[in-house]
mmCIF file with all atom_site columns, C-alpha atoms in Angstrom:
data_model
loop_
_atom_site.group_PDB
_atom_site.id
_atom_site.type_symbol
_atom_site.label_atom_id
_atom_site.label_alt_id
_atom_site.label_comp_id
_atom_site.label_asym_id
_atom_site.label_entity_id
_atom_site.label_seq_id
_atom_site.pdbx_PDB_ins_code
_atom_site.Cartn_x
_atom_site.Cartn_y
_atom_site.Cartn_z
_atom_site.occupancy
_atom_site.B_iso_or_equiv
_atom_site.pdbx_formal_charge
_atom_site.auth_seq_id
_atom_site.auth_comp_id
_atom_site.auth_asym_id
_atom_site.auth_atom_id
_atom_site.pdbx_PDB_model_num
ATOM 1  C CA . MET E 1 1  ? 0.011   0.208   0.045   1.00 89.00 ? 30 MET E CA 1
ATOM 2  C CA . ILE E 1 2  ? 1.298   3.313   -1.171  1.00 96.00 ? 31 ILE E CA 1
ATOM 3  C CA . PRO E 1 3  ? 1.601   5.622   1.935   1.00 97.00 ? 32 PRO E CA 1
ATOM 4  C CA . ASP E 1 4  ? -1.670  8.116   0.591   1.00 97.00 ? 33 ASP E CA 1
ATOM 5  C CA . THR E 1 5  ? -4.198  5.132   0.485   1.00 97.00 ? 34 THR E CA 1
ATOM 6  C CA . PHE E 1 6  ? -2.034  3.651   3.958   1.00 98.00 ? 35 PHE E CA 1
ATOM 7  C CA . ALA E 1 7  ? -3.336  7.526   5.215   1.00 98.00 ? 36 ALA E CA 1
ATOM 8  C CA . GLU E 1 8  ? -6.661  7.485   3.940   1.00 98.00 ? 37 GLU E CA 1
ATOM 9  C CA . ASN E 1 9  ? -7.993  4.384   5.035   1.00 97.00 ? 38 ASN E CA 1
ATOM 10 C CA . HIS E 1 10 ? -6.141  4.208   8.618   1.00 98.00 ? 39 HIS E CA 1
ATOM 11 C CA . GLN E 1 11 ? -7.791  2.926   11.385  1.00 97.00 ? 40 GLN E CA 1
ATOM 12 C CA . ALA E 1 12 ? -8.415  5.018   14.390  1.00 98.00 ? 41 ALA E CA 1
ATOM 13 C CA . GLY E 1 13 ? -6.652  2.715   16.997  1.00 98.00 ? 42 GLY E CA 1
ATOM 14 C CA . THR E 1 14 ? -3.621  1.472   15.270  1.00 98.00 ? 43 THR E CA 1
ATOM 15 C CA . THR E 1 15 ? -0.322  3.078   14.920  1.00 97.00 ? 44 THR E CA 1
ATOM 16 C CA . ASN E 1 16 ? 0.291   5.570   11.893  1.00 97.00 ? 45 ASN E CA 1
ATOM 17 C CA . ARG E 1 17 ? 3.440   3.468   10.474  1.00 97.00 ? 46 ARG E CA 1
ATOM 18 C CA . ILE E 1 18 ? 2.598   2.100   7.309   1.00 97.00 ? 47 ILE E CA 1
ATOM 19 C CA . TYR E 1 19 ? 5.287   -1.128  8.047   1.00 97.00 ? 48 TYR E CA 1
ATOM 20 C CA . ASP E 1 20 ? 2.811   -1.632  10.998  1.00 98.00 ? 49 ASP E CA 1
ATOM 21 C CA . PRO E 1 21 ? 1.004   -5.174  10.100  1.00 97.00 ? 50 PRO E CA 1
ATOM 22 C CA . VAL E 1 22 ? -1.962  -4.636  11.937  1.00 98.00 ? 51 VAL E CA 1
ATOM 23 C CA . ALA E 1 23 ? -2.239  -0.661  10.748  1.00 98.00 ? 52 ALA E CA 1
ATOM 24 C CA . ASN E 1 24 ? -0.725  -2.462  7.046   1.00 97.00 ? 53 ASN E CA 1
ATOM 25 C CA . VAL E 1 25 ? -4.272  -4.770  7.387   1.00 95.00 ? 54 VAL E CA 1
ATOM 26 C CA . ALA E 1 26 ? -6.565  -2.744  8.975   1.00 97.00 ? 55 ALA E CA 1
ATOM 27 C CA . ALA E 1 27 ? -5.539  -0.086  6.002   1.00 97.00 ? 56 ALA E CA 1
ATOM 28 C CA . ALA E 1 28 ? -6.339  -2.084  3.443   1.00 94.00 ? 57 ALA E CA 1
ATOM 29 C CA . ILE E 1 29 ? -10.083 -3.634  4.532   1.00 92.00 ? 58 ILE E CA 1
ATOM 30 C CA . ASN E 1 30 ? -10.901 -0.263  4.937   1.00 96.00 ? 59 ASN E CA 1
ATOM 31 C CA . TYR E 1 31 ? -9.665  -0.124  1.479   1.00 94.00 ? 60 TYR E CA 1
ATOM 32 C CA . ILE E 1 32 ? -11.516 -2.698  0.321   1.00 89.00 ? 61 ILE E CA 1
ATOM 33 C CA . TRP E 1 33 ? -14.515 -1.849  1.942   1.00 91.00 ? 62 TRP E CA 1
ATOM 34 C CA . ARG E 1 34 ? -14.528 1.472   0.787   1.00 94.00 ? 63 ARG E CA 1
ATOM 35 C CA . ARG E 1 35 ? -13.431 1.000   -3.247  1.00 90.00 ? 64 ARG E CA 1
ATOM 36 C CA . TYR E 1 36 ? -15.213 -2.303  -3.526  1.00 84.00 ? 65 TYR E CA 1
ATOM 37 C CA . GLY E 1 37 ? -17.808 -2.592  -0.911  1.00 87.00 ? 66 GLY E CA 1
ATOM 38 C CA . ASP E 1 38 ? -17.084 -6.142  -0.371  1.00 80.00 ? 67 ASP E CA 1
ATOM 39 C CA . ILE E 1 39 ? -14.000 -8.671  -0.848  1.00 78.00 ? 68 ILE E CA 1
ATOM 40 C CA . SER E 1 40 ? -16.057 -11.258 -2.467  1.00 74.00 ? 69 SER E CA 1
ATOM 41 C CA . ARG E 1 41 ? -15.853 -8.027  -5.730  1.00 74.00 ? 70 ARG E CA 1
ATOM 42 C CA . VAL E 1 42 ? -12.431 -8.036  -5.596  1.00 76.00 ? 71 VAL E CA 1
ATOM 43 C CA . GLN E 1 43 ? -10.840 -9.530  -8.696  1.00 74.00 ? 72 GLN E CA 1
ATOM 44 C CA . GLN E 1 44 ? -7.883  -11.567 -7.166  1.00 73.00 ? 73 GLN E CA 1
ATOM 45 C CA . ALA E 1 45 ? -10.213 -13.005 -3.382  1.00 74.00 ? 74 ALA E CA 1
ATOM 46 C CA . ASN E 1 46 ? -12.699 -14.509 -6.148  1.00 76.00 ? 75 ASN E CA 1
ATOM 47 C CA . PRO E 1 47 ? -12.062 -17.685 -7.760  1.00 79.00 ? 76 PRO E CA 1
ATOM 48 C CA . HIS E 1 48 ? -15.216 -17.471 -9.470  1.00 81.00 ? 77 HIS E CA 1
ATOM 49 C CA . LEU E 1 49 ? -13.764 -14.719 -11.227 1.00 78.00 ? 78 LEU E CA 1
ATOM 50 C CA . PRO E 1 50 ? -11.941 -14.712 -15.261 1.00 78.00 ? 79 PRO E CA 1
ATOM 51 C CA . PRO E 1 51 ? -8.808  -13.385 -14.215 1.00 75.00 ? 80 PRO E CA 1
ATOM 52 C CA . HIS E 1 52 ? -8.576  -10.172 -14.667 1.00 70.00 ? 81 HIS E CA 1
ATOM 53 C CA . PRO E 1 53 ? -4.860  -7.712  -15.375 1.00 71.00 ? 82 PRO E CA 1
ATOM 54 C CA . TYR E 1 54 ? -3.705  -4.469  -14.050 1.00 63.00 ? 83 TYR E CA 1
#
């Protein structure tokens, strides 16, 4: 995760250190919720969807 994305999706109560694994995963989950609404809509997380390149 890039620093700007981390900062925008930081979870209150976790550290502000991007390399802290708990803070990083919490920010990633917040990003997924905000961008996709549900983990199943993330291409790489849904085995029923065909591959999608970047």
